Short mmCIF file of C-alpha atoms in Angstrom, two decimals:
data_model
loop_
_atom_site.label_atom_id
_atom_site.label_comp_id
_atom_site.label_asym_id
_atom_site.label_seq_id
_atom_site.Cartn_x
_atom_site.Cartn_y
_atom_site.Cartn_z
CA UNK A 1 0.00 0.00 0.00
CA UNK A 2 1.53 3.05 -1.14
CA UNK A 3 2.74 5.76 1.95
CA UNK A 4 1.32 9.46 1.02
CA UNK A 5 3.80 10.76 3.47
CA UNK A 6 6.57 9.62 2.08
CA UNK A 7 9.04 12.18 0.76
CA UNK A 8 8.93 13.03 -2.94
CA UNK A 9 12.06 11.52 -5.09
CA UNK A 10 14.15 14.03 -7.25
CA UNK A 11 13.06 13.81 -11.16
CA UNK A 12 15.65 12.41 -13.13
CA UNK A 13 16.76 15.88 -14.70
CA UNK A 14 17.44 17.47 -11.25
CA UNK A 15 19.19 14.63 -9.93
CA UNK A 16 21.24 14.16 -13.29
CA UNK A 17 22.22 17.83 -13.41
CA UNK A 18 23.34 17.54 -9.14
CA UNK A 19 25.23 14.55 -10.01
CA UNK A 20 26.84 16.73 -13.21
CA UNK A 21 27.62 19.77 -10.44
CA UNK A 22 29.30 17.29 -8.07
CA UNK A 23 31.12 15.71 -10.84
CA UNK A 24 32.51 18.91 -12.21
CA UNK A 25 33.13 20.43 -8.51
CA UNK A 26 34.90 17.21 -7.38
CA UNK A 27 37.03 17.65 -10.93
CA UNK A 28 37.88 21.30 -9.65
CA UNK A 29 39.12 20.45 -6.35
CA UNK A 30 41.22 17.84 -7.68
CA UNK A 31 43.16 19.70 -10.50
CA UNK A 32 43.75 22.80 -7.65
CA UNK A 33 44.75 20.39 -5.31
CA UNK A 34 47.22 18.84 -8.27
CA UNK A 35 48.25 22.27 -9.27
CA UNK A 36 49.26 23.01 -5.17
CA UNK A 37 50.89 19.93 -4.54
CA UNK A 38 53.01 20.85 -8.00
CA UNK A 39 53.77 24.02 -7.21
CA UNK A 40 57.48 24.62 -6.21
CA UNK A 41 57.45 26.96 -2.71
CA UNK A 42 58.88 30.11 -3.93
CA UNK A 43 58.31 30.16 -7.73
CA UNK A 44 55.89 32.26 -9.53
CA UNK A 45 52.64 30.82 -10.24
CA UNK A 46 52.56 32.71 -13.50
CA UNK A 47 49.41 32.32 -15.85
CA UNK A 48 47.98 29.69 -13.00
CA UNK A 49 46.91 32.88 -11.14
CA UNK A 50 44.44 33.60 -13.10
CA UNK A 51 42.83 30.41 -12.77
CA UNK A 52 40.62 31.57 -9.01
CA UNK A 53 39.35 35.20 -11.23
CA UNK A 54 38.68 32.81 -14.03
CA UNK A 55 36.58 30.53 -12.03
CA UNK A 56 34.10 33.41 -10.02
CA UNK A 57 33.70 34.96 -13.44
CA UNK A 58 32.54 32.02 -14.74
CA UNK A 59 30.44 30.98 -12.02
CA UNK A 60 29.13 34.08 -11.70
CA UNK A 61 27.69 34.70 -15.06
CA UNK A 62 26.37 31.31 -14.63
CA UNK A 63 24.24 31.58 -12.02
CA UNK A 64 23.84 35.42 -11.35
CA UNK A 65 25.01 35.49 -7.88
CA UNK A 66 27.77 37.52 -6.52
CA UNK A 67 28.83 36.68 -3.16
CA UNK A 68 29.18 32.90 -3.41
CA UNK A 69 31.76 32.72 -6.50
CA UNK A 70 33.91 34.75 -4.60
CA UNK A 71 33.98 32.62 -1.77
CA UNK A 72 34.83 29.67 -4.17
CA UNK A 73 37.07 31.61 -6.20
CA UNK A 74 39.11 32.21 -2.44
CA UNK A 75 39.14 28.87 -1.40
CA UNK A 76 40.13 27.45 -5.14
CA UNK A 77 43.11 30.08 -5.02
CA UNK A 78 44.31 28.97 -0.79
CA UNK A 79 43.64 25.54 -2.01
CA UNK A 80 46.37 26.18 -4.84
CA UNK A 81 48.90 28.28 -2.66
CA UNK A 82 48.82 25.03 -0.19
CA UNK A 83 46.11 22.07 -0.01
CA UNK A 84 46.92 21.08 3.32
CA UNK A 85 46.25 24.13 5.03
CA UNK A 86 42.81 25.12 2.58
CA UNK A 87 40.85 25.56 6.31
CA UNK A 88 43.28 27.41 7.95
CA UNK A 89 43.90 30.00 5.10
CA UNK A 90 40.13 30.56 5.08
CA UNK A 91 40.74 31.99 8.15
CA UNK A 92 43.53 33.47 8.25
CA UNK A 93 42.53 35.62 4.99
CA UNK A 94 38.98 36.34 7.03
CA UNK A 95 40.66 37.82 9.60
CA UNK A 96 43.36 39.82 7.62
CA UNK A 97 40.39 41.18 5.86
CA UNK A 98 37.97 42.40 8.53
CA UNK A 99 40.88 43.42 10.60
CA UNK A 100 41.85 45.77 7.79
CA UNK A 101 41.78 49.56 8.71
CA UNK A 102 40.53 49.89 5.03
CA UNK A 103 37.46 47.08 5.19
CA UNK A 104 36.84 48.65 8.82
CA UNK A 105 36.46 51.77 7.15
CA UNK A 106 34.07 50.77 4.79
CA UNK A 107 32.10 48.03 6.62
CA UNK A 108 30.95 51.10 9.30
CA UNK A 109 30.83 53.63 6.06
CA UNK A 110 28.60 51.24 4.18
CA UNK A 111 26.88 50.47 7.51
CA UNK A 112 25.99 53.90 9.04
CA UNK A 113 25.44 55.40 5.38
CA UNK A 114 22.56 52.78 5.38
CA UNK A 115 21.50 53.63 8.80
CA UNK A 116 21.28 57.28 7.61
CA UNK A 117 19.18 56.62 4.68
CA UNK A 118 17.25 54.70 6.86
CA UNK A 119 16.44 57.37 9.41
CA UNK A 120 15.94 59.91 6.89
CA UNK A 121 13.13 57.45 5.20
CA UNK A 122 11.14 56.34 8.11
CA UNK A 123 11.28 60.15 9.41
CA UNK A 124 9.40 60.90 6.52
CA UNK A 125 11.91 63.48 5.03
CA UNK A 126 12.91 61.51 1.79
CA UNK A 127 9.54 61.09 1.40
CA UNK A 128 9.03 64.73 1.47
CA UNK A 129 12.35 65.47 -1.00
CA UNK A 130 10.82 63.10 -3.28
CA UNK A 131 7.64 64.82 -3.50
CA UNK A 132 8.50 68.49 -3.48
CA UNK A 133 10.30 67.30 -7.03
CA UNK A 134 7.16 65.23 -7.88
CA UNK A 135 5.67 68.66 -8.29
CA UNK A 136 8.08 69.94 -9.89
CA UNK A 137 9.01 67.17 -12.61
CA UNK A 138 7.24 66.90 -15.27
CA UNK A 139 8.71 64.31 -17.34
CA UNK A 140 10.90 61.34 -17.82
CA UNK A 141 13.40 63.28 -19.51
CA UNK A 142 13.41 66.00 -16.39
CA UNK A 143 13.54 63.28 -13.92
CA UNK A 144 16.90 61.42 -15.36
CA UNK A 145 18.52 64.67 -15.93
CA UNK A 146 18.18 65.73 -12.18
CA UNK A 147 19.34 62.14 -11.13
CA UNK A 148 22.38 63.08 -13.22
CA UNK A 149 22.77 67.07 -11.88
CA UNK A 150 22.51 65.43 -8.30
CA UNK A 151 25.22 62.81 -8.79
CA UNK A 152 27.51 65.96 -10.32
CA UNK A 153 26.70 67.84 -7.18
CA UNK A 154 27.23 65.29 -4.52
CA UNK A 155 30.88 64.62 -5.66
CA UNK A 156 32.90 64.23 -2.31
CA UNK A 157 32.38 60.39 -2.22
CA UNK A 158 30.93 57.66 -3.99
CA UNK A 159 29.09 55.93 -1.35
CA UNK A 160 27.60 58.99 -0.33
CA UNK A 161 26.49 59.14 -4.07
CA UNK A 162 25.32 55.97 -4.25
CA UNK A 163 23.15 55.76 -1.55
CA UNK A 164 21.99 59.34 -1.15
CA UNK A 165 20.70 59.59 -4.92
CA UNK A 166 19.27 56.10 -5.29
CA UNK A 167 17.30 56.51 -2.26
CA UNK A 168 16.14 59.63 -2.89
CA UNK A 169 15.06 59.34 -6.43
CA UNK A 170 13.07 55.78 -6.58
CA UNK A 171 9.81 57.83 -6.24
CA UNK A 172 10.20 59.72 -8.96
CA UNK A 173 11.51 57.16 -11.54
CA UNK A 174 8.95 54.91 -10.31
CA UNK A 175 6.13 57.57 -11.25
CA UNK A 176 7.77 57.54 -14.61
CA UNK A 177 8.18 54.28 -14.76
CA UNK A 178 12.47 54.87 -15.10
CA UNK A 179 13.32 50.99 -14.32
CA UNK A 180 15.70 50.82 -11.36
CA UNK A 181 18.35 49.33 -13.72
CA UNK A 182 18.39 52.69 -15.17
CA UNK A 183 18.21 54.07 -12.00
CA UNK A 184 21.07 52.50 -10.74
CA UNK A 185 23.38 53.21 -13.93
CA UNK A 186 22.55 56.97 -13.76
CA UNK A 187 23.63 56.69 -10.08
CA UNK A 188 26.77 54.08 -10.35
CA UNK A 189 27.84 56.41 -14.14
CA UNK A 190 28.15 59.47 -12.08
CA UNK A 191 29.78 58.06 -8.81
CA UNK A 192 33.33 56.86 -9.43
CA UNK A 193 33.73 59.04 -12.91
CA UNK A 194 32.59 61.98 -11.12
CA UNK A 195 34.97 61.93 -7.80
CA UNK A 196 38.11 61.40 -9.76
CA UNK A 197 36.88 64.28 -12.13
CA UNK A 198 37.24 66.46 -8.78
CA UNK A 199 40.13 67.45 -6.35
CA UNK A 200 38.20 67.65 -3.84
CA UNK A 201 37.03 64.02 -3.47
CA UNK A 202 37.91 60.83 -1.03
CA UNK A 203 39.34 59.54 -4.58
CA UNK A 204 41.46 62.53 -5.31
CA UNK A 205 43.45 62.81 -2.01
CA UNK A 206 44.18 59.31 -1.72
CA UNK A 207 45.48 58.69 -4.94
CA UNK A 208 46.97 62.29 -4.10
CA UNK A 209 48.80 60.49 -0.82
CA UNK A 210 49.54 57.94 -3.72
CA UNK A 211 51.93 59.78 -5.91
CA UNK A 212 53.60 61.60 -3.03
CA UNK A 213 54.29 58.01 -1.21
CA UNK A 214 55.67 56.95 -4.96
CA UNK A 215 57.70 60.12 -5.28
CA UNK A 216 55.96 61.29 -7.95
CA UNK A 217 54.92 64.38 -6.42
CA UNK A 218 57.05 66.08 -3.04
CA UNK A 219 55.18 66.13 -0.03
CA UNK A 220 52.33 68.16 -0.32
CA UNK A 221 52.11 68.30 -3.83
CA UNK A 222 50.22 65.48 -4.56
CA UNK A 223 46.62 67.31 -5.48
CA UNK A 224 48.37 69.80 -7.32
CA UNK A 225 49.99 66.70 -9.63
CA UNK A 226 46.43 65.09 -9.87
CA UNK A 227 44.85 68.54 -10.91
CA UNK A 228 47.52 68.46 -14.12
CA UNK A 229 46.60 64.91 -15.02
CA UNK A 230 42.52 65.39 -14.40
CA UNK A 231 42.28 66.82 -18.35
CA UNK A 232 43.45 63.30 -19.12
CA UNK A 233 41.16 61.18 -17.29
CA UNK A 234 39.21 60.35 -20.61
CA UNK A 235 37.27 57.62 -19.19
CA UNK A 236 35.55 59.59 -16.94
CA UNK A 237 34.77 62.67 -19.08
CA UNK A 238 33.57 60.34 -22.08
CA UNK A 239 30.96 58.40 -18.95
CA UNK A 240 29.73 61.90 -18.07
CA UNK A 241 28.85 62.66 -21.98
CA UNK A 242 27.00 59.45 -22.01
CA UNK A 243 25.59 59.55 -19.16
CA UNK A 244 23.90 63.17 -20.59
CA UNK A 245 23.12 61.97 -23.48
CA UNK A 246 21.02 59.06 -22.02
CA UNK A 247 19.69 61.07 -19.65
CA UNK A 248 17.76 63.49 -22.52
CA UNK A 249 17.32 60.74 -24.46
CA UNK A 250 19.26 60.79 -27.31
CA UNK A 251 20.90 57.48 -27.41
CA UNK A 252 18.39 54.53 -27.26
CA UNK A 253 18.13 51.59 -24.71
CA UNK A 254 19.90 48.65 -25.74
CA UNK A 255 20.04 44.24 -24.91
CA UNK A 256 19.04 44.03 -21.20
CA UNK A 257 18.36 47.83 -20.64
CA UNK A 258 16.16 47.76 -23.30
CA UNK A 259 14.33 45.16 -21.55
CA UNK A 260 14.44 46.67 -18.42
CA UNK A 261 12.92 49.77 -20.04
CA UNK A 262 9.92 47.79 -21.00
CA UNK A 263 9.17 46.00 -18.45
CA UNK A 264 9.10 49.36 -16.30
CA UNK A 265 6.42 50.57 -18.97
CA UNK A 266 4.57 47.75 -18.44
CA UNK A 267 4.09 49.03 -14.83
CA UNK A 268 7.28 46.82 -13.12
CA UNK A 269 9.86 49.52 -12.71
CA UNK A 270 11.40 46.87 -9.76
CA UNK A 271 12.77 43.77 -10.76
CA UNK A 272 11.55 40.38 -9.21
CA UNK A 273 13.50 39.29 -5.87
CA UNK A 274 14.61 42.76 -4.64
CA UNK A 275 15.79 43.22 -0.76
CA UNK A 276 15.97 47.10 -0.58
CA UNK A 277 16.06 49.91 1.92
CA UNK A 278 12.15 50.57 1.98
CA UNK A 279 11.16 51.35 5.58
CA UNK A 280 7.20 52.17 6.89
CA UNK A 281 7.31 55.99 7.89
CA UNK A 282 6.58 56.31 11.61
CA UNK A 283 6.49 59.48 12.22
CA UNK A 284 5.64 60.24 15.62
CA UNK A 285 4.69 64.30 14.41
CA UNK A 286 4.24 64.92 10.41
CA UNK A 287 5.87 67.86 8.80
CA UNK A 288 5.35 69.76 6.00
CA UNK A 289 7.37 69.30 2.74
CA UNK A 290 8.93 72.36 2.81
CA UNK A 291 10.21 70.98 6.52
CA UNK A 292 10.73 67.09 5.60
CA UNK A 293 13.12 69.08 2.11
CA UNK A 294 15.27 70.60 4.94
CA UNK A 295 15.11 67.76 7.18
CA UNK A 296 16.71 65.90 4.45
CA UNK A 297 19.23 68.56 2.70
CA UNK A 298 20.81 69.74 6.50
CA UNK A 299 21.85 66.07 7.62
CA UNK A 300 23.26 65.99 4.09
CA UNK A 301 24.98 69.54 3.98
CA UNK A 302 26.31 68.79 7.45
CA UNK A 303 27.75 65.45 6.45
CA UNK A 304 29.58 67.13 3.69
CA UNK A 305 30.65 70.08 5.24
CA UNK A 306 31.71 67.45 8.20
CA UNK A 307 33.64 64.85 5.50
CA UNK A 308 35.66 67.79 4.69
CA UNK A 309 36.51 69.46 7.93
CA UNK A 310 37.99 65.82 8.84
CA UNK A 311 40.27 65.94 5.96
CA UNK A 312 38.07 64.37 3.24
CA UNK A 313 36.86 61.27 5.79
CA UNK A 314 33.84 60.33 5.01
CA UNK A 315 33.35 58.23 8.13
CA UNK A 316 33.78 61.01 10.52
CA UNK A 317 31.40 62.84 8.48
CA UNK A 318 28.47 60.08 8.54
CA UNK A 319 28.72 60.11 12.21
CA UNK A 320 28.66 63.61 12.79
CA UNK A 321 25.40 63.87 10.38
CA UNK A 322 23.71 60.94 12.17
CA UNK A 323 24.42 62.67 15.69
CA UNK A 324 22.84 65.57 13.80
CA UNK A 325 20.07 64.22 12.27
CA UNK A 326 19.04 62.45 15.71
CA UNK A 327 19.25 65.96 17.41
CA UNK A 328 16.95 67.47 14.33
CA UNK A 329 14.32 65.15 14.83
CA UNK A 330 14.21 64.76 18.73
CA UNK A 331 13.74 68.86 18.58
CA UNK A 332 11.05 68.67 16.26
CA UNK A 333 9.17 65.54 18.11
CA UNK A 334 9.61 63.22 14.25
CA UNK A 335 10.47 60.22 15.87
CA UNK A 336 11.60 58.99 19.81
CA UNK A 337 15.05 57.77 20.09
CA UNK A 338 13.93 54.03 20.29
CA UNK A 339 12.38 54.61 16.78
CA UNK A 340 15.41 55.91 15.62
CA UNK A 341 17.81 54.13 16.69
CA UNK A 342 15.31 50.75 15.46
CA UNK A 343 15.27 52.11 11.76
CA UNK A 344 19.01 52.82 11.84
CA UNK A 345 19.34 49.03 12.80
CA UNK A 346 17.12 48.24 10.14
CA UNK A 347 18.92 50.27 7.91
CA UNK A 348 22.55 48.52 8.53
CA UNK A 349 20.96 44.92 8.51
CA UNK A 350 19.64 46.14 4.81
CA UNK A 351 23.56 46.67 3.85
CA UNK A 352 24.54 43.41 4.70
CA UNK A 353 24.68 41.28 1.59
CA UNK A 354 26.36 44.19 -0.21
CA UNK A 355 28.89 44.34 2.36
CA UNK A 356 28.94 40.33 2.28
CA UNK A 357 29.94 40.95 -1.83
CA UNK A 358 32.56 43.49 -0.93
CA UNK A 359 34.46 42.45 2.02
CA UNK A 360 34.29 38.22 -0.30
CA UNK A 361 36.03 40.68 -2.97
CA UNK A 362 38.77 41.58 -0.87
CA UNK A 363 39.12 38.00 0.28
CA UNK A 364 39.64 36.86 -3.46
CA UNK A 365 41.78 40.50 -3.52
CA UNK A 366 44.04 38.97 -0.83
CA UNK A 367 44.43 35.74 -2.36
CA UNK A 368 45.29 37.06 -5.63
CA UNK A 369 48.14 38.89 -4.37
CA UNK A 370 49.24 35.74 -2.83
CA UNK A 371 49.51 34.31 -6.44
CA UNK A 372 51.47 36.99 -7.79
CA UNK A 373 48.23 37.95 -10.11
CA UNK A 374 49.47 41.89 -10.24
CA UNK A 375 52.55 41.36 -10.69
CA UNK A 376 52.42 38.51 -13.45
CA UNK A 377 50.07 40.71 -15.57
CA UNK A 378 51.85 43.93 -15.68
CA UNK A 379 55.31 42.31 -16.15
CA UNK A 380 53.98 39.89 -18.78
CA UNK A 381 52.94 42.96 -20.71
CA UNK A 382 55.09 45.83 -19.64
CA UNK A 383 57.88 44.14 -22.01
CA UNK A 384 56.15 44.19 -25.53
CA UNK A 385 55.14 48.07 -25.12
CA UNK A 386 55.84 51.47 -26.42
CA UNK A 387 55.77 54.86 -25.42
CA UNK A 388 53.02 56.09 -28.05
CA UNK A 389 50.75 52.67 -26.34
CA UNK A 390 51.98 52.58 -22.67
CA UNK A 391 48.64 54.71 -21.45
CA UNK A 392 46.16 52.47 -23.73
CA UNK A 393 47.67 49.10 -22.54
CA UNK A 394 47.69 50.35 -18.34
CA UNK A 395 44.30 51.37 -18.52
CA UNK A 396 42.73 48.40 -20.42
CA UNK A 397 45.28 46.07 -18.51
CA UNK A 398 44.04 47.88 -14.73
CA UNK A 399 40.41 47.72 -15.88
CA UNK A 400 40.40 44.66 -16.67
CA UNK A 401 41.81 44.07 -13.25
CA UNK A 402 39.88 46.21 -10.83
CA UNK A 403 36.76 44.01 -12.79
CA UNK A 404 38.08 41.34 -12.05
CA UNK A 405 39.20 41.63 -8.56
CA UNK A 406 36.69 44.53 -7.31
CA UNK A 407 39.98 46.08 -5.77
CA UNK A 408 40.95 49.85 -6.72
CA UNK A 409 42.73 50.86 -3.95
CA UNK A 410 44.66 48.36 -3.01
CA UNK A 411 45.48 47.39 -6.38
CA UNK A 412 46.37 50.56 -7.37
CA UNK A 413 48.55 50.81 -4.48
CA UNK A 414 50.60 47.91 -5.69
CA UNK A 415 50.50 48.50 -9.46
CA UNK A 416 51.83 52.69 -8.69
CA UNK A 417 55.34 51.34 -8.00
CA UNK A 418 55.43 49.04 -11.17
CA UNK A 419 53.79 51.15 -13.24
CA UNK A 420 55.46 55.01 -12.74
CA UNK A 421 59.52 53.67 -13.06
CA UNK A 422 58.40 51.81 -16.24
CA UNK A 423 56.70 54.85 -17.69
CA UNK A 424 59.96 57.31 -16.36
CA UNK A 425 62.23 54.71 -18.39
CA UNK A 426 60.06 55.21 -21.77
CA UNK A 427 59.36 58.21 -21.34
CA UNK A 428 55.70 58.65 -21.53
CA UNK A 429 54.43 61.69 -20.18
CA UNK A 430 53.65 61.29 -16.76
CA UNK A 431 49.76 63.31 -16.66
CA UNK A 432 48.96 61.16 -19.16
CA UNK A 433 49.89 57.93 -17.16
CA UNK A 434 47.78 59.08 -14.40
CA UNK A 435 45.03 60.18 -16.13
CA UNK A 436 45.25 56.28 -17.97
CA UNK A 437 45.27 55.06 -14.10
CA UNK A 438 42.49 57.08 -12.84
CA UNK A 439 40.66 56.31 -15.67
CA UNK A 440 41.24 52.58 -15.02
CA UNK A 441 40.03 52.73 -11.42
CA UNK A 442 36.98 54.49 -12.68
CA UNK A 443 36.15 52.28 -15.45
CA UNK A 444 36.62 49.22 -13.23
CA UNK A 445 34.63 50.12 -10.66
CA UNK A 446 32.16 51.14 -13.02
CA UNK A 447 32.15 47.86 -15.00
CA UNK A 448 32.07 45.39 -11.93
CA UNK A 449 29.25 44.03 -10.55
CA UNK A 450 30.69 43.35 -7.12
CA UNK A 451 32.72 46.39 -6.57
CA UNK A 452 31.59 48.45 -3.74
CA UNK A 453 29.75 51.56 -5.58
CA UNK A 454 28.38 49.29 -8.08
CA UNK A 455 26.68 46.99 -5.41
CA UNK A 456 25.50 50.30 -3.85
CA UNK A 457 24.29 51.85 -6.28
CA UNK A 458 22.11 48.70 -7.09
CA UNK A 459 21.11 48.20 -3.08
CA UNK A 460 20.40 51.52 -3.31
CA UNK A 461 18.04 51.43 -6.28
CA UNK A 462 16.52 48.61 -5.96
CA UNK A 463 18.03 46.05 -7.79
CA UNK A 464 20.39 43.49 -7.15
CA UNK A 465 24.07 43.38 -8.28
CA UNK A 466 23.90 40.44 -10.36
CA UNK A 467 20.81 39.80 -12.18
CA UNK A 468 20.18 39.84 -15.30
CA UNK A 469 20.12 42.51 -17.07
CA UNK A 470 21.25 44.34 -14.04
CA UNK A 471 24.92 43.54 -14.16
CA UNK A 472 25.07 43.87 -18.20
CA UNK A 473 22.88 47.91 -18.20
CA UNK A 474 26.12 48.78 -15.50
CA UNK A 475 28.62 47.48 -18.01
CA UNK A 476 29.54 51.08 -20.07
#
């Protein structure tokens, strides 16, 4: 007699296509484990270390996820750098990661930024920003241009652009149905291109502190040598005429932003399977709009103003404009401090998985550099160059990089010394180099879908990181 209860077998397809993942996981493990065991302490891995980037790209694109390949990607890369000790460099690279002054940095920027955005939506106040310029817009066109003008204007940081704009703007696109893909390349095309467009950005003075460290610039000269090389950053003046030019329409929507496009018309502006920062407003007092629009633009002038009275820090500065923002609204009776302090929670929790995709980039970052990735690229091109191609190849070799790696900083911070005595020695122009390295770390971060503005941007507006077409409308 048959049992109703019992559980349901697998259908042949699923269980053929889980025995044909095992199969081709187990055949993965065993040629890094061969390629580790192989591997003579001391000796350059050379092309093998390509192999880990290789494998996240391709398991990323295969099953539109972000965080997870980069996890395998780490392991596949400590299991070929030594296959004995796979556990233990899981953990060792974990905690050289989060113990990083530079992930710290960002994992309470990313954090607080979403805790801001957070307590600025449930107190109503983005809500009000949003519909003062409901009024005012009047079209689609209108509405893209001013996501553009606001990502020119808020150039200090690219997190703060990211977050701030996304957030701020979803009403309106939505009302026009703008999909959030859109949204979120409008936001992501003016955030890196735009801060190293401006000397007066997180980007400029550390790449600033770069060439001085490098002796490319004496101390205290290094802003004044970016400012020189800023007419050659072509990448990110070309993404700012685009950028325009989509924005007023004048070049169409094409392949998955075309799609995106329609399905917005069709009344979807949100793609399926979104987790976003979109918090009930409870609002223990309601203001007026012209109130919530300065409730929203002080904690935001103050957290510039703040960022820059630091020295450029944009963690100081989110601090100081939460403390700020909590003051604002206690005075005016918007929310009590336990509300508060819950959406700020709410907001952080939001910006986990983003922060999950960046800090699994800087794992696979750390075990790159390990392999000697860097280092084998650059010299394996660096020979078969000319002065008249030096720029092209750097920036198409870094880009390729920072896509591939989702590091900017750190990379750039190893390629600098490799790069700048090669370029003395030919005798390319040295504004030109910069502006081909810049333009790099722009375009990179630009391109890749877990890079830390990209995966903002696309928290921010609604969409994930990696689905389809979400990754391929940030692609420039």
């Amino acid at each position: 007699m048959p049992n109703d209860n019992a559980m349901p077998l697998p259908s042949s397809d699923k269980l053929s296509k889980k025995i044909g993942y095992l199969l081709g996981f187990a055949t993965l493990v065993i040629l890094f484990i061969y390629i580790g065991q192989n591997h003579v302490q001391g000796e350059s891995f050379g092309w093998l270390s390509i192999l880990p980037t290789c494998i996240v790209l391709g398991i990323a694109f295969t099953t539109h996820r972000s965080a997870e390949p980069l996890v395998i990607g780490t392991v596949a890369g400590l299991i070929m750098l030594n296959p004995g000790e796979t556990v233990p460099g899981i953990v060792e690279v974990t905690q050289a990661v989060l113990v990083d002054p530079t992930i710290a940095w960002i994992i309470l920027v990313c954090g607080l930024m979403g805790g801001l955005i957070a307590l600025l939506e449930t107190g109503g106040s983005i809500f009000n920003f949003s519909r003062v310029l409901l009024n005012k817009v009047k079209s689609k066109e209108q509405t893209m241009l001013i996501t553009f003008c606001l990502g020119i204007l808020i150039f200090i940081d690219d997190y703060l652009n990211a977050l701030a704009i996304s957030t701020s703007m979803k009403l309106l696109t939505d009302k026009y149905k703008i999909s959030r893909e859109k949204l979120a390349y409008l936001v992501d095309s003016t955030a890196a291109p735009v801060c190293i467009l401006v000397p007066f950005s997180t980007w400029a003075v550390y790449f600033g502190s770069l060439l001085e460290s490098n002796g490319i610039a004496e101390s205290g000269q290094g802003l004044a040598i970016y400012i020189d090389a800023i007419p050659y950053m072509a990448y990110g003046w070309a993404t700012l005429a685009v950028v325009f030019l989509v924005a007023i329409r004048k070049l169409p929507d094409l392949g998955p932003m075309k799609a995106a496009e329609q399905r917005a018309q069709a009344g979807q502006p949100k793609p399926d399977g979104v987790d976003e920062i979109d918090l009930e407003l409870v609002q223990d007092k309601q203001t007026s709009d012209l109130m919530g629009v300065i409730n929203f633009l002080l904690p935001m002038f103050v957290l510039v103003i703040a960022s820059w009275l630091y020295g450029i820090d944009l963690l100081a500065g989110v601090i100081v404009a939460i403390t700020f923002t909590i003051g604002l609204y206690w005075l005016q009776n918007i929310l009590s401090i336990t509300k508060m302090f819950d959406s700020m929670f709410k907001g952080f929790k939001v910006m986990l998985v983003p922060l999950a995709t960046v800090i699994g980039g800087f794992m696979l970052k750390n075990v790159n550099d390990q392999l000697g990735l860097t280092q084998y690229i650059i010299d394996t091109i660096v020979p078969y160059i000319s002065p008249a191609i030096f720029p092209a190849v750097i920036f198409l070799v870094l880009t390729a990089m920072v896509f591939a790696t989702a590091s900017i900083w750190g990379l750039f911070a190893v390629a600098m010394p490799i790069v700048f005595p090669v370029a003395i020695a030919i005798g390319t122009p040295m504004p030109i180099i910069i502006g081909a390295l810049l333009s790099a770390a722009a375009a990179g971060s630009h391109s890749c879908f877990f890079s830390d503005s990209t995966v903002l941007s696309a928290q921010g507006s609604g969409c994930t990181p990696f689905n389809m077409p979400g990754l391929s409308c940030l692609i420039p």
